[in-house]
Each structure stands twice: as C-alpha cells, then as structure tokens.
Coordinates of C-alpha atoms in Angstrom, one line a residue:
M131 CA 15.0 -114.9 242.4
S132 CA 17.7 -116.7 241.4
E133 CA 16.1 -120.1 242.0
K134 CA 14.9 -122.3 239.3
I135 CA 11.1 -122.4 239.0
D136 CA 10.2 -126.5 237.9
L137 CA 6.7 -125.7 236.4
I138 CA 6.2 -129.9 236.3
E139 CA 6.7 -129.9 239.9
P140 CA 4.3 -127.3 241.3
V141 CA 4.9 -125.7 244.5
L142 CA 1.1 -125.6 245.5
S143 CA 0.2 -127.1 248.8
D144 CA -2.6 -126.1 251.2
D145 CA -0.6 -126.4 254.2
D146 CA 1.7 -123.4 253.1
E147 CA 0.8 -119.6 253.7
F148 CA -1.2 -118.4 251.2
M149 CA 0.5 -116.9 247.7
N150 CA 3.8 -117.2 249.4
A151 CA 6.8 -116.5 247.9
K152 CA 7.5 -119.7 246.2
Q153 CA 3.9 -119.6 245.2
R154 CA 4.1 -116.4 243.5
A155 CA 7.6 -117.3 241.3
Y156 CA 5.8 -120.4 240.7
F157 CA 2.4 -118.3 238.4
R158 CA 4.9 -115.7 237.6
A159 CA 6.8 -118.6 235.8
K160 CA 3.7 -120.2 234.2
L161 CA 2.3 -116.9 233.2
I162 CA 5.6 -115.8 231.4
A163 CA 6.3 -119.7 229.8
W164 CA 2.5 -119.4 228.5
K165 CA 2.5 -115.6 227.0
N166 CA 6.1 -116.9 225.6
D167 CA 4.2 -120.0 224.0
I168 CA 1.6 -117.4 222.6
L169 CA 4.1 -114.9 220.8
R170 CA 6.0 -117.8 219.3
E171 CA 2.6 -119.3 217.9
A172 CA 1.9 -115.9 216.2
K173 CA 5.1 -115.6 214.8
E174 CA 4.8 -118.6 213.6
T175 CA 1.5 -117.7 212.0
L176 CA 2.4 -114.5 210.5
G177 CA 5.4 -116.6 208.7
H178 CA 2.5 -119.3 207.7
L179 CA -0.1 -116.2 206.4
A180 CA 3.1 -114.5 204.4
E181 CA 4.2 -118.0 202.2
E182 CA 0.3 -118.9 202.0
S183 CA -0.6 -115.0 200.6
A184 CA 0.1 -117.2 196.8
N185 CA -2.7 -116.7 194.4
H186 CA -4.8 -119.4 193.6
P187 CA -6.0 -120.0 190.3
D188 CA -8.7 -122.5 191.6
L189 CA -12.0 -120.5 193.2
A190 CA -12.4 -123.5 195.6
D191 CA -8.8 -123.1 196.7
R192 CA -9.0 -119.7 197.4
A193 CA -12.2 -119.9 199.1
S194 CA -10.7 -122.6 201.3
S195 CA -6.8 -120.5 201.8
E196 CA -9.0 -117.5 202.6
T197 CA -11.2 -119.5 205.4
D198 CA -8.5 -121.0 206.8
R199 CA -6.8 -117.3 206.7
A200 CA -9.6 -116.2 208.4
I201 CA -10.0 -118.9 211.2
E202 CA -6.4 -118.6 211.9
L203 CA -6.5 -114.2 212.5
R204 CA -9.8 -115.0 214.5
A205 CA -7.7 -117.7 216.9
R206 CA -4.9 -115.0 217.1
D207 CA -7.3 -112.0 218.1
R208 CA -8.0 -114.2 220.8
Q209 CA -5.0 -114.8 221.9
R210 CA -4.0 -111.3 222.0
K211 CA -7.1 -111.0 224.6
L212 CA -5.2 -113.5 226.4
I213 CA -1.7 -112.1 226.6
S214 CA -3.4 -109.1 228.2
K215 CA -5.2 -111.3 230.6
I216 CA -1.7 -112.8 231.3
D217 CA -0.4 -109.2 231.5
A218 CA -2.8 -108.3 234.1
A219 CA -2.1 -111.1 236.3
L220 CA 1.2 -110.7 236.1
T221 CA 0.5 -107.1 237.1
R222 CA -1.5 -108.7 240.3
I223 CA 1.4 -111.0 241.2
D224 CA 3.6 -107.3 241.6
E225 CA 0.8 -105.7 243.4
G226 CA 0.5 -108.3 246.0
T227 CA -3.4 -109.1 244.9
Y228 CA -3.1 -112.4 242.6
G229 CA -4.8 -115.3 243.5
Y230 CA -7.5 -113.1 245.9
C231 CA -11.2 -113.2 243.9
E232 CA -12.1 -110.1 242.9
E233 CA -15.4 -110.2 244.2
T234 CA -15.2 -111.7 247.3
G235 CA -11.6 -110.9 248.3
E236 CA -11.1 -114.6 249.5
P237 CA -8.7 -116.9 248.2
I238 CA -8.6 -118.5 244.8
S239 CA -8.3 -122.3 245.4
L240 CA -4.8 -123.2 244.4
K241 CA -5.8 -126.0 242.2
R242 CA -8.1 -123.5 240.2
L243 CA -4.9 -120.6 239.7
D244 CA -3.1 -124.1 238.6
A245 CA -5.4 -125.3 236.1
R246 CA -6.5 -121.2 235.1
P247 CA -3.7 -119.4 236.1
I248 CA -5.8 -115.7 234.8
A249 CA -8.2 -117.0 236.7
T250 CA -10.0 -113.6 239.0
L251 CA -13.1 -115.2 240.5
S252 CA -12.8 -118.2 242.9
I253 CA -15.4 -121.4 241.8
E254 CA -18.5 -120.1 243.4
A255 CA -17.9 -116.6 242.4
Q256 CA -17.7 -117.8 238.6
E257 CA -20.5 -120.4 239.3
R258 CA -23.0 -116.9 240.4
H259 CA -21.6 -114.8 237.7
E260 CA -22.8 -117.4 234.6
R261 CA -26.0 -118.2 236.2
R262 CA -26.4 -113.9 236.4
E263 CA -25.4 -114.0 232.9
K264 CA -27.1 -116.7 231.3
V265 CA -30.3 -115.2 233.3
Y266 CA -29.6 -111.9 231.2
R267 CA -29.2 -113.8 228.3
D268 CA -32.6 -116.2 228.0
E269 CA -34.4 -112.5 228.7

C-alpha cells in the first residue's frame, strides 16, 4: 500500500467495516511510529548513560547519578517489554486477529484501540480481568 497514512486524521469510523484495509494500515503505521520513537529514545539514553559514566568525587553526586541511572534503566526495561507488545500487535494485524478481544472474540472499540493500540481485551473483558486480579491480590 503506497498511500501515506495520516496519523493525525484517523480513519476510524464505526460506520465502516471493522478492521478494514484503511484501519489496519492506520494501526500498523501508528504502532510502527510508536516503536520507532521508543527505539530512538533508547539510543539517546544509551548515549547519555555512556557520557554520564564519569566518576563523581562527591558521594552525594555519585549516589544521585546512580539513582538516576537505575530509574532510567527501569524505564528502558518497561519500554523493551512494550516493544514486544507492539511486535505482537503487528503480528496480529498480519494474521487478521488484530482488534478482536482475546477473551470474547468480539471487536475492541476503535476508540480504545486508538488510545491503546496494543490492547488485546475489550473494555468489559479488561474490567473483569482487573476485578479478578484485585480479588486474588486481596486474599
């Protein structure tokens, strides 16, 4: 598909057939752009961490630097996991299962997918999942 996808003007209309070619192309472009942003930020972080590896003579400066480094590495780890979810969503687009709830098989609302393109559950299924999680956590 050589047509340029405009991520600012989504092609999300409830009147259209669900997950038609334009919608799949829109979500693919949105996911790829998101992944590229994360990868770019990761490269910048690596560069920053390499520059910041200076040995600080003051203990407080060193402790502050180590804390900042640990926080940054935790954030990068979360983003690494996010990339695998983005890749899984791209695979679902290729397989034709993207946009359908993994639990019920029903379509996930386009608004939800636009806000959270890696969503695998409808809002109702996600709420049930969170309630079950809360019950097990409270026990």
